[in-house]
Short mmCIF file of C-alpha atoms in Angstrom, two decimals:
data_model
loop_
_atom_site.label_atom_id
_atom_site.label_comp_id
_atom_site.label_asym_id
_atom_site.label_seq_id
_atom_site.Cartn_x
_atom_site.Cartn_y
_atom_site.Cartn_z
CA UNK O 1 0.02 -7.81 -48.83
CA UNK O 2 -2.49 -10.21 -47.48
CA UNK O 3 -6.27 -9.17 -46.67
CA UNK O 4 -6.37 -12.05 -44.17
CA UNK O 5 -6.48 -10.50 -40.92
CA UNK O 6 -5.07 -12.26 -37.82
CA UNK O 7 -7.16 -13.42 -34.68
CA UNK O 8 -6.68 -11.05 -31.78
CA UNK O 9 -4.82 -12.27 -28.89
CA UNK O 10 -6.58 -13.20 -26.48
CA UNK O 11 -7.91 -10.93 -23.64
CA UNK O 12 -5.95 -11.50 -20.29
CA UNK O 13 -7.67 -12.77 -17.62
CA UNK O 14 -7.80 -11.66 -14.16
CA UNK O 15 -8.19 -12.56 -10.71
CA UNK O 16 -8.31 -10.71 -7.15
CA UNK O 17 -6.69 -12.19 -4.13
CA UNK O 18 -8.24 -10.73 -0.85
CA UNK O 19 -6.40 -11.74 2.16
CA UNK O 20 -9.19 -11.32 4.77
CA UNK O 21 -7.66 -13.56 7.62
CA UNK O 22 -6.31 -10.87 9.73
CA UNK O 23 -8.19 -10.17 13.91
CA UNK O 24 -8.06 -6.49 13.09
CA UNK O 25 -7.61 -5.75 17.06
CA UNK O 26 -6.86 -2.00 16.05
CA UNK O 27 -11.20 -1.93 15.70
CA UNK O 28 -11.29 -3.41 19.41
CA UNK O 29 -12.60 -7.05 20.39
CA UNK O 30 -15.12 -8.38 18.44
CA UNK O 31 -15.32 -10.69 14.88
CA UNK O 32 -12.01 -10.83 12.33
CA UNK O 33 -11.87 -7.12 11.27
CA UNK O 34 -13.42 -8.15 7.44
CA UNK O 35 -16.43 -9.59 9.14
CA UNK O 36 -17.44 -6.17 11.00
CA UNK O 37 -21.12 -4.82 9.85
CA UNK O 38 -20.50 -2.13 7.06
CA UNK O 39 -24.12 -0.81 6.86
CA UNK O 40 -25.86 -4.21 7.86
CA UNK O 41 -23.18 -6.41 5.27
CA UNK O 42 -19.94 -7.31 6.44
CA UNK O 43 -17.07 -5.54 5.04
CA UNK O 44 -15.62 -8.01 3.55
CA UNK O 45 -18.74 -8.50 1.09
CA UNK O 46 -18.29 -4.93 -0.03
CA UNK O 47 -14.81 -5.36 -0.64
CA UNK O 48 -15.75 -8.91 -3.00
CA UNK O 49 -18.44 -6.71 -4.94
CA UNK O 50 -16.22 -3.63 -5.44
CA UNK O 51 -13.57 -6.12 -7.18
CA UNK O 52 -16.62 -8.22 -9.03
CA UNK O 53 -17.96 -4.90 -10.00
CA UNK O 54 -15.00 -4.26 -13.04
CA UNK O 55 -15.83 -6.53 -15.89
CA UNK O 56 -12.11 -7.56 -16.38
CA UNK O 57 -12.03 -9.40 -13.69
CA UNK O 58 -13.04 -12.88 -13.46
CA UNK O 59 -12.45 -14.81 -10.31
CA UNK O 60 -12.00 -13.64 -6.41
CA UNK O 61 -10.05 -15.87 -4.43
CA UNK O 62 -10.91 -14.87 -0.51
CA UNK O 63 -8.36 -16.16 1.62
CA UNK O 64 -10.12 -16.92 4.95
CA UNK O 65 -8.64 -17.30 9.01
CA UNK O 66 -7.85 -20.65 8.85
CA UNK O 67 -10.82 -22.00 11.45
CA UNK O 68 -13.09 -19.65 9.18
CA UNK O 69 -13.24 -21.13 5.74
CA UNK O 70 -16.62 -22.37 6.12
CA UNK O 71 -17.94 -19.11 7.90
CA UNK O 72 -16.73 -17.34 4.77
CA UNK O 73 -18.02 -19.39 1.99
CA UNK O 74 -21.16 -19.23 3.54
CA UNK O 75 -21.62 -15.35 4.18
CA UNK O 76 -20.12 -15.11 0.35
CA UNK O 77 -22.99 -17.34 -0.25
CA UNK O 78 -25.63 -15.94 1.59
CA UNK O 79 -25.02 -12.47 -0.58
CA UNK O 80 -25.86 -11.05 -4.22
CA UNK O 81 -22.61 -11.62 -6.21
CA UNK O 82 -22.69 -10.85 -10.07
CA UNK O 83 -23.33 -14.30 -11.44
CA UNK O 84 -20.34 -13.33 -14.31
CA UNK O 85 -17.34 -13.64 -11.72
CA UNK O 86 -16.19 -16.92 -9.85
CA UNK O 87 -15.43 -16.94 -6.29
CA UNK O 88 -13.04 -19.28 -4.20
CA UNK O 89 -12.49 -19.31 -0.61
CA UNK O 90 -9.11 -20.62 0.77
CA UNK O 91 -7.52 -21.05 3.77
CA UNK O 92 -4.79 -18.56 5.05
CA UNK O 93 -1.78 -18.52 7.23
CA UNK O 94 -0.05 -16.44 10.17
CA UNK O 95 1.04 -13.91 8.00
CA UNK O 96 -0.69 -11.08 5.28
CA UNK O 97 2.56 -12.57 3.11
CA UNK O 98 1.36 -16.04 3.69
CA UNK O 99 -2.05 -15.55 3.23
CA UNK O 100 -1.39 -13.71 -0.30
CA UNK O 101 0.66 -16.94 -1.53
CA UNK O 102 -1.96 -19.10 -0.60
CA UNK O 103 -4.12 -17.20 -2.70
CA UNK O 104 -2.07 -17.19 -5.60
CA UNK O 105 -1.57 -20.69 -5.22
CA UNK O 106 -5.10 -21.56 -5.96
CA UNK O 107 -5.12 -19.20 -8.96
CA UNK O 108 -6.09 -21.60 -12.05
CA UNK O 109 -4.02 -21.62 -15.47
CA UNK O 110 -5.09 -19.07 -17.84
CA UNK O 111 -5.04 -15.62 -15.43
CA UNK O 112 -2.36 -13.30 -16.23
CA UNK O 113 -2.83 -10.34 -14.17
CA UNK O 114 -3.35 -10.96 -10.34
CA UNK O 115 -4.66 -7.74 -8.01
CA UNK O 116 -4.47 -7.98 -4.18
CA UNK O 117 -6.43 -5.67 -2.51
CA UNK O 118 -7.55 -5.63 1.26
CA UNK O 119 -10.45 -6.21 2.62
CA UNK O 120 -10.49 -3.17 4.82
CA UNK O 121 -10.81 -1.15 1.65
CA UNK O 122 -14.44 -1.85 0.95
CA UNK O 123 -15.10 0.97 -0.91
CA UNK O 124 -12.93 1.45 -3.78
CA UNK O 125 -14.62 2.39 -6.95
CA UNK O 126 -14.63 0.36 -9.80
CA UNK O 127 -12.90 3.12 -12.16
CA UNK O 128 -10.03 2.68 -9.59
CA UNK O 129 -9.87 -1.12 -10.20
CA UNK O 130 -10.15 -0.87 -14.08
CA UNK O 131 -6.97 1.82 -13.96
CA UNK O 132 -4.89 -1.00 -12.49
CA UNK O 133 -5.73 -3.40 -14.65
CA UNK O 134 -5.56 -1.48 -17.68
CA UNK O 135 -2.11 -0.43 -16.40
CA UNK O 136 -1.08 -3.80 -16.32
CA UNK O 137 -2.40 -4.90 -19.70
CA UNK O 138 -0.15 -2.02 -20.87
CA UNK O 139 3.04 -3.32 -19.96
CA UNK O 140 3.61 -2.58 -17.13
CA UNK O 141 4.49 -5.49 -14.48
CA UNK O 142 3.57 -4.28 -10.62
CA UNK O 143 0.86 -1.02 -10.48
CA UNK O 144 -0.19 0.75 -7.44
CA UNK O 145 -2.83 3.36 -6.98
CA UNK O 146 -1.81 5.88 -4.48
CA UNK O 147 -3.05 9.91 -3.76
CA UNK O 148 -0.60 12.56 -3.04
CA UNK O 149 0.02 13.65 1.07
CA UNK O 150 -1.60 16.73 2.53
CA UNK O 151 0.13 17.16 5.57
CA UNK O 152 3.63 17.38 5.50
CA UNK O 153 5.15 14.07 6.68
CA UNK O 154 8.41 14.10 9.24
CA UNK O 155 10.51 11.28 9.31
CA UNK O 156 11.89 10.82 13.59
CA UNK O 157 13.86 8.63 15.95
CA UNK O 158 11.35 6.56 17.29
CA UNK O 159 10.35 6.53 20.83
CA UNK O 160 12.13 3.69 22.78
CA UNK O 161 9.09 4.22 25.67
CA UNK O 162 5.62 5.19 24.86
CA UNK O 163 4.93 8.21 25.92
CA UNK O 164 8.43 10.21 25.11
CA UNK O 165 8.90 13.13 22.99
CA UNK O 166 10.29 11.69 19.49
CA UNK O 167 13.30 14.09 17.64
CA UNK O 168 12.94 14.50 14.08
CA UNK O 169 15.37 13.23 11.58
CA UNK O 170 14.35 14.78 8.11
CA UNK O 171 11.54 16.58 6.83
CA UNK O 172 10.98 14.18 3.43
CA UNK O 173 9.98 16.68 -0.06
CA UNK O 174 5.97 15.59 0.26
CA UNK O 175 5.34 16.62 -3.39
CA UNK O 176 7.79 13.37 -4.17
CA UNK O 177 5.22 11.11 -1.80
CA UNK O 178 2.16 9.49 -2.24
CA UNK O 179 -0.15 7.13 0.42
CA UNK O 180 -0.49 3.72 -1.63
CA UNK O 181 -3.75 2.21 -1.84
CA UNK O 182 -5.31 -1.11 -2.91
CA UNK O 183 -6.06 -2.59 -5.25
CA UNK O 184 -2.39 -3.29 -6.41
CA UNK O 185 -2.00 -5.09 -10.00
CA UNK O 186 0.84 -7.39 -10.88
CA UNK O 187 1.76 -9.63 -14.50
CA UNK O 188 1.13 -13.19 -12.36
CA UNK O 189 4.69 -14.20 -12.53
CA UNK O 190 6.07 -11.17 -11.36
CA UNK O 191 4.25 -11.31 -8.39
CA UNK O 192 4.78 -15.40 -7.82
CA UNK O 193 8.96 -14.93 -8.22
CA UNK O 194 8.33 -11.95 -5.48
CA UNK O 195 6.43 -14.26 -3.10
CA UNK O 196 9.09 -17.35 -3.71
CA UNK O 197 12.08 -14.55 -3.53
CA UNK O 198 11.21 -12.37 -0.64
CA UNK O 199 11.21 -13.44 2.96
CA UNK O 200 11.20 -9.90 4.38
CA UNK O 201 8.49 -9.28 6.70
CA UNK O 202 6.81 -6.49 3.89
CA UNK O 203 3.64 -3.98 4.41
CA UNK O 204 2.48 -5.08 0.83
CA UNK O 205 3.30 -6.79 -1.95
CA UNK O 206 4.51 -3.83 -4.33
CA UNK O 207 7.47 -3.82 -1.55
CA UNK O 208 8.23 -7.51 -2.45
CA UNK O 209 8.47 -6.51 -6.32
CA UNK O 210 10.47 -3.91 -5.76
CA UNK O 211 13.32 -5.98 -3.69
CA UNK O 212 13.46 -8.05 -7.09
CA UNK O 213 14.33 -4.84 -9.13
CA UNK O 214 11.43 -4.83 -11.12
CA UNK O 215 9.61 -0.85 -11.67
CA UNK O 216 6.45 -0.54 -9.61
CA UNK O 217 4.53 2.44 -11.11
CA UNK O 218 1.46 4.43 -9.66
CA UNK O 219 -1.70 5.51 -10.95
CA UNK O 220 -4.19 8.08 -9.27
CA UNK O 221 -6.06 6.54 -6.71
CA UNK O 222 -9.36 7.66 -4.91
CA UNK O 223 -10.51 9.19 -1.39
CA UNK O 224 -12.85 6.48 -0.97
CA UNK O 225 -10.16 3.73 -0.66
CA UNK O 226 -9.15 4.00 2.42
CA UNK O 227 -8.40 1.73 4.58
CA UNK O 228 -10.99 0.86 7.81
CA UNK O 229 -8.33 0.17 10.66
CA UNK O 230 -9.82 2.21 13.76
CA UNK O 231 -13.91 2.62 14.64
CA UNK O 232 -13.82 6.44 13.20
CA UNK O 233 -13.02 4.66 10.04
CA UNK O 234 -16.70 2.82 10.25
CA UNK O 235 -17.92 6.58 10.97
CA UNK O 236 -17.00 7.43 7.60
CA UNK O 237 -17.19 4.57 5.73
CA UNK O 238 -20.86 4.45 7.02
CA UNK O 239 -21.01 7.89 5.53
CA UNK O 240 -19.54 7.18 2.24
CA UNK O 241 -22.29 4.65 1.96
CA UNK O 242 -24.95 6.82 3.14
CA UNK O 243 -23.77 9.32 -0.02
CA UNK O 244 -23.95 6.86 -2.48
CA UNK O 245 -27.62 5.46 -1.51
CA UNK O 246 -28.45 9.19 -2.22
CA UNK O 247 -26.81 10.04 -4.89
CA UNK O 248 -26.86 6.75 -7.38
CA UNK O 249 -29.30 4.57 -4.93
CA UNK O 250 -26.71 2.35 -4.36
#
């Protein structure tokens, strides 16, 4: 037997696509819903550094509104970002679906593992992000993080005029369902041959994997991720925040 021992592969790079060119009208009039003030800094800057913050990951690709490219490269320059991660700002379409391809099309040779994530999850923790990535590495082709449900969760007819009294169709078993979360980790040509497959209108791009057939699996994800879609949100993201500058002086 030889003593020679063999380079290790290399380490698999990855990138995070953040499709930030959604109005967000849910949070009222005002700037595109990643732009809001978070604490004095635009959301979607705390979404960028909680993705920069994991060490695996090496490039950002922020997909912009389409007339905001230019507002968004210079509010990502106009901000601390570690110096160790590369950041791109693209263009995106009418669509979350559309915006996510245009992100992966700028994706250079050489990154294997892609994560979307929104960027009206500004808070996710960096443990959170390295679990998806080391799922990935592991084999495994499209990862979610998700947390169990604590209310129970009834599935109805819905209401053909706002207003009326909805009958329920099922009560679904809630220890078998969990809220899914962002980041969401895919092997890069999984997730391509979902985008060029699926046409479906889709909520996120796990749902595109799974229409090819492909096993989507979940790891634990965190109370903090959670999404910032109505003003209460900003309540207690601001508090979140607040915790963390006392806690760890963030």
């Amino acid at each position: 037997m030889s003593d020679v021992s063999l380079p290790s592969p290399p380490e698999a790079r990855t990138a995070v696509v953040i499709p930030a060119a959604g109005r967000g009208v849910r949070l009222g009039p005002g700037a595109p819903k990643a732009l809001r003030a978070l604490n004095g800094t635009p959301m979607l800057i705390h979404a960028v550094r909680a993705m920069a913050a994991s060490r695996a990951v090496s490039l950002v690709v922020v997909v912009a509104p389409p007339d905001g490219t230019a507002e968004v490269k210079t509010l990502l320059d106009a901000h601390a970002l570690p110096e160790r991660t590369d950041f791109l700002v693209v263009p995106g379409g009418d669509s979350r679906q559309e915006s996510v391809k245009y992100g992966l099309d700028a994706l250079p040779p050489g990154v294997d593992i892609v994560l979307v994530h929104d960027a009206a999850r500004p808070l996710v923790p960096v443990d959170t992000v390295d679990a998806v990535i080391e799922a990935v590495r592991d084999g495994a082709p499209a990862v979610v993080p998700a947390l169990p449900l604590a209310d129970t969760v009834k599935e109805v007819e819905p209401a053909t005029v706002a207003g009326e009294t909805e009958p329920v169709v099922a009560t679904p078993e809630r220890a078998r369902l969990r809220a899914v979360q962002t980041p969401q980790g895919f092997d890069r040509e999984t997730l391509l041959r979902a985008h060029e497959t699926v046409t479906d209108d889709v909520t996120d791009d796990a749902s595109m994997v799974e229409q090819l057939g492909v096993r989507v699996v979940v790891v634990p994800g965190h109370e903090e991720a959670f999404k910032v879609t109505r003003p209460l949100d900003l309540v207690l993201a601001e508090a979140v925040l607040a915790r963390r500058r006392l806690n760890d002086g963030f």
